[in-house]
Amino acid sequence: MQTPGFDRTRDVLVFLSIPKTGSTSLSEMLIDAIGPDASCHLPDRQVDAWNQGLVRMQDQLRRSAMRFRDRILRRDWALAQATFLHGHHPFWAPIPGWRRPVYITLMRDPLARTLSGYFYIRQKAERMRRMSPTKRRILSCDPDDFFLDLLDS
């Protein structure tokens, strides 16, 4: 049995981004290929529940305000009309709209991804004046120490 191809009128291409896998580069290439008018960024749903406690309250309030703003600006309508959706979106969360989602993602060698994460966090930490203990620890160790810490944890 032959499977039907991608149909722009019936399907929506959903690129679920995994951090530090090259997903930004692929997203930009797909937006160029499909067109910016047919592409839309998925809403940020990393901290979307009210059961996270007060530690994450600022993120929850910020995301609630973002969803409210998106409703006013009718970005939910843009999501429903797009042919290509991309962003950090959990697989379990519903995809807005009526189209059938066709999912793609990128995988990367775990060691290369971890090393990329190390240098990404280190680069951000070098620009900060105040930082978390995790970022302070990353600045004080080299990649080998970082890997050993990860293996120990």
Short mmCIF file of C-alpha atoms in Angstrom, two decimals:
data_model
loop_
_atom_site.label_atom_id
_atom_site.label_comp_id
_atom_site.label_asym_id
_atom_site.label_seq_id
_atom_site.Cartn_x
_atom_site.Cartn_y
_atom_site.Cartn_z
CA MET A 1 0.00 0.00 0.00
CA GLN A 2 1.40 3.37 -0.98
CA THR A 3 1.23 6.17 1.57
CA PRO A 4 -0.02 9.50 0.28
CA GLY A 5 2.41 12.40 0.09
CA PHE A 6 2.28 15.63 1.99
CA ASP A 7 -0.81 17.65 1.04
CA ARG A 8 -0.63 21.37 1.92
CA THR A 9 -4.42 21.61 2.08
CA ARG A 10 -4.82 18.71 4.49
CA ASP A 11 -1.52 18.38 6.39
CA VAL A 12 0.67 20.61 8.53
CA LEU A 13 4.41 19.97 8.85
CA VAL A 14 5.38 20.17 12.53
CA PHE A 15 9.08 20.41 13.36
CA LEU A 16 9.61 19.60 17.04
CA SER A 17 12.90 21.24 17.97
CA ILE A 18 15.27 19.57 20.39
CA PRO A 19 17.81 22.03 21.83
CA LYS A 20 21.40 21.84 20.58
CA THR A 21 20.69 19.56 17.59
CA GLY A 22 20.89 22.12 14.78
CA SER A 23 17.16 22.73 14.87
CA THR A 24 17.45 26.50 14.40
CA SER A 25 19.38 26.03 11.16
CA LEU A 26 16.89 23.49 9.81
CA SER A 27 13.93 25.67 10.86
CA GLU A 28 15.36 28.63 8.96
CA MET A 29 15.94 26.51 5.85
CA LEU A 30 12.39 25.13 5.97
CA ILE A 31 10.93 28.62 6.48
CA ASP A 32 12.86 29.79 3.39
CA ALA A 33 11.67 26.77 1.38
CA ILE A 34 8.02 26.83 2.49
CA GLY A 35 7.72 30.60 2.85
CA PRO A 36 7.50 32.88 5.89
CA ASP A 37 3.78 33.53 5.30
CA ALA A 38 3.02 29.80 5.56
CA SER A 39 5.25 29.29 8.64
CA CYS A 40 4.49 29.93 12.28
CA HIS A 41 6.38 29.47 15.55
CA LEU A 42 4.68 27.17 18.05
CA PRO A 43 3.79 28.68 21.43
CA ASP A 44 6.32 28.07 24.21
CA ARG A 45 4.85 25.32 26.38
CA GLN A 46 7.89 24.29 28.41
CA VAL A 47 6.40 25.54 31.69
CA ASP A 48 2.70 25.50 31.07
CA ALA A 49 1.17 24.09 34.23
CA TRP A 50 0.30 25.80 37.49
CA ASN A 51 1.66 22.85 39.49
CA GLN A 52 5.29 23.99 39.26
CA GLY A 53 5.26 25.89 42.55
CA LEU A 54 6.48 29.38 43.29
CA VAL A 55 9.96 28.70 41.94
CA ARG A 56 8.68 28.88 38.36
CA MET A 57 5.87 31.37 38.99
CA GLN A 58 7.53 34.14 36.96
CA ASP A 59 7.73 31.83 33.92
CA GLN A 60 4.11 30.80 34.32
CA LEU A 61 2.91 34.40 34.56
CA ARG A 62 5.04 35.47 31.60
CA ARG A 63 3.71 32.63 29.46
CA SER A 64 0.12 33.38 30.50
CA ALA A 65 0.64 36.98 29.40
CA MET A 66 2.15 35.77 26.11
CA ARG A 67 -0.86 33.51 25.42
CA PHE A 68 -3.24 36.41 26.21
CA ARG A 69 -1.32 38.70 23.84
CA ASP A 70 -1.31 36.00 21.15
CA ARG A 71 -5.10 35.69 21.42
CA ILE A 72 -5.52 39.46 21.05
CA LEU A 73 -3.18 39.54 18.04
CA ARG A 74 -4.95 36.47 16.59
CA ARG A 75 -1.73 34.45 16.43
CA ASP A 76 -3.80 31.38 17.21
CA TRP A 77 -5.48 31.96 13.82
CA ALA A 78 -2.05 32.17 12.16
CA LEU A 79 -1.10 28.87 13.81
CA ALA A 80 -4.24 27.21 12.50
CA GLN A 81 -3.60 28.47 8.95
CA ALA A 82 0.14 27.69 8.71
CA THR A 83 1.58 24.90 6.59
CA PHE A 84 4.77 24.69 8.68
CA LEU A 85 4.93 24.91 12.48
CA HIS A 86 8.20 24.86 14.41
CA GLY A 87 9.55 25.33 17.92
CA HIS A 88 10.11 23.68 21.28
CA HIS A 89 6.76 21.98 21.77
CA PRO A 90 6.12 18.81 23.75
CA PHE A 91 4.92 15.89 21.64
CA TRP A 92 1.94 15.36 23.96
CA ALA A 93 0.59 18.90 23.62
CA PRO A 94 -2.14 19.44 21.03
CA ILE A 95 -1.27 21.12 17.77
CA PRO A 96 -3.66 23.98 17.02
CA GLY A 97 -5.79 23.81 13.92
CA TRP A 98 -7.69 21.23 11.98
CA ARG A 99 -4.92 19.85 9.79
CA ARG A 100 -3.27 16.47 10.25
CA PRO A 101 0.19 16.96 11.81
CA VAL A 102 3.18 15.34 10.12
CA TYR A 103 6.01 15.39 12.67
CA ILE A 104 9.74 15.70 12.02
CA THR A 105 12.66 16.28 14.38
CA LEU A 106 16.46 16.09 14.46
CA MET A 107 18.57 13.79 16.58
CA ARG A 108 22.23 14.31 17.40
CA ASP A 109 25.01 12.24 18.91
CA PRO A 110 24.55 12.63 22.70
CA LEU A 111 28.18 13.56 23.33
CA ALA A 112 28.22 16.20 20.58
CA ARG A 113 24.91 17.58 21.87
CA THR A 114 26.24 17.74 25.45
CA LEU A 115 29.40 19.49 24.30
CA SER A 116 27.35 21.98 22.31
CA GLY A 117 25.20 22.59 25.40
CA TYR A 118 28.32 23.16 27.50
CA PHE A 119 29.67 25.85 25.16
CA TYR A 120 26.22 27.45 24.78
CA ILE A 121 25.77 27.76 28.56
CA ARG A 122 29.37 28.89 28.97
CA GLN A 123 28.96 31.61 26.34
CA LYS A 124 25.80 32.89 28.05
CA ALA A 125 27.45 32.76 31.49
CA GLU A 126 30.48 34.76 30.33
CA ARG A 127 28.18 37.70 29.49
CA MET A 128 26.31 37.65 32.82
CA ARG A 129 27.13 39.59 35.94
CA ARG A 130 24.88 37.56 38.24
CA MET A 131 24.49 33.89 37.50
CA SER A 132 23.16 30.67 38.91
CA PRO A 133 25.47 28.21 40.70
CA THR A 134 25.21 25.89 37.68
CA LYS A 135 26.53 28.54 35.29
CA ARG A 136 29.22 29.57 37.78
CA ARG A 137 30.35 25.93 38.00
CA ILE A 138 30.45 25.62 34.20
CA LEU A 139 32.69 28.68 33.97
CA SER A 140 35.09 27.09 36.43
CA CYS A 141 35.43 23.74 34.64
CA ASP A 142 36.64 22.53 31.29
CA PRO A 143 34.58 20.23 29.01
CA ASP A 144 36.17 17.07 30.46
CA ASP A 145 35.17 18.08 34.01
CA PHE A 146 31.69 18.97 32.77
CA PHE A 147 31.26 15.48 31.27
CA LEU A 148 32.56 13.83 34.44
CA ASP A 149 30.09 15.87 36.55
CA LEU A 150 27.26 14.79 34.28
CA LEU A 151 28.30 11.14 34.50
CA ASP A 152 28.46 11.37 38.30
CA SER A 153 24.98 12.87 38.48
#
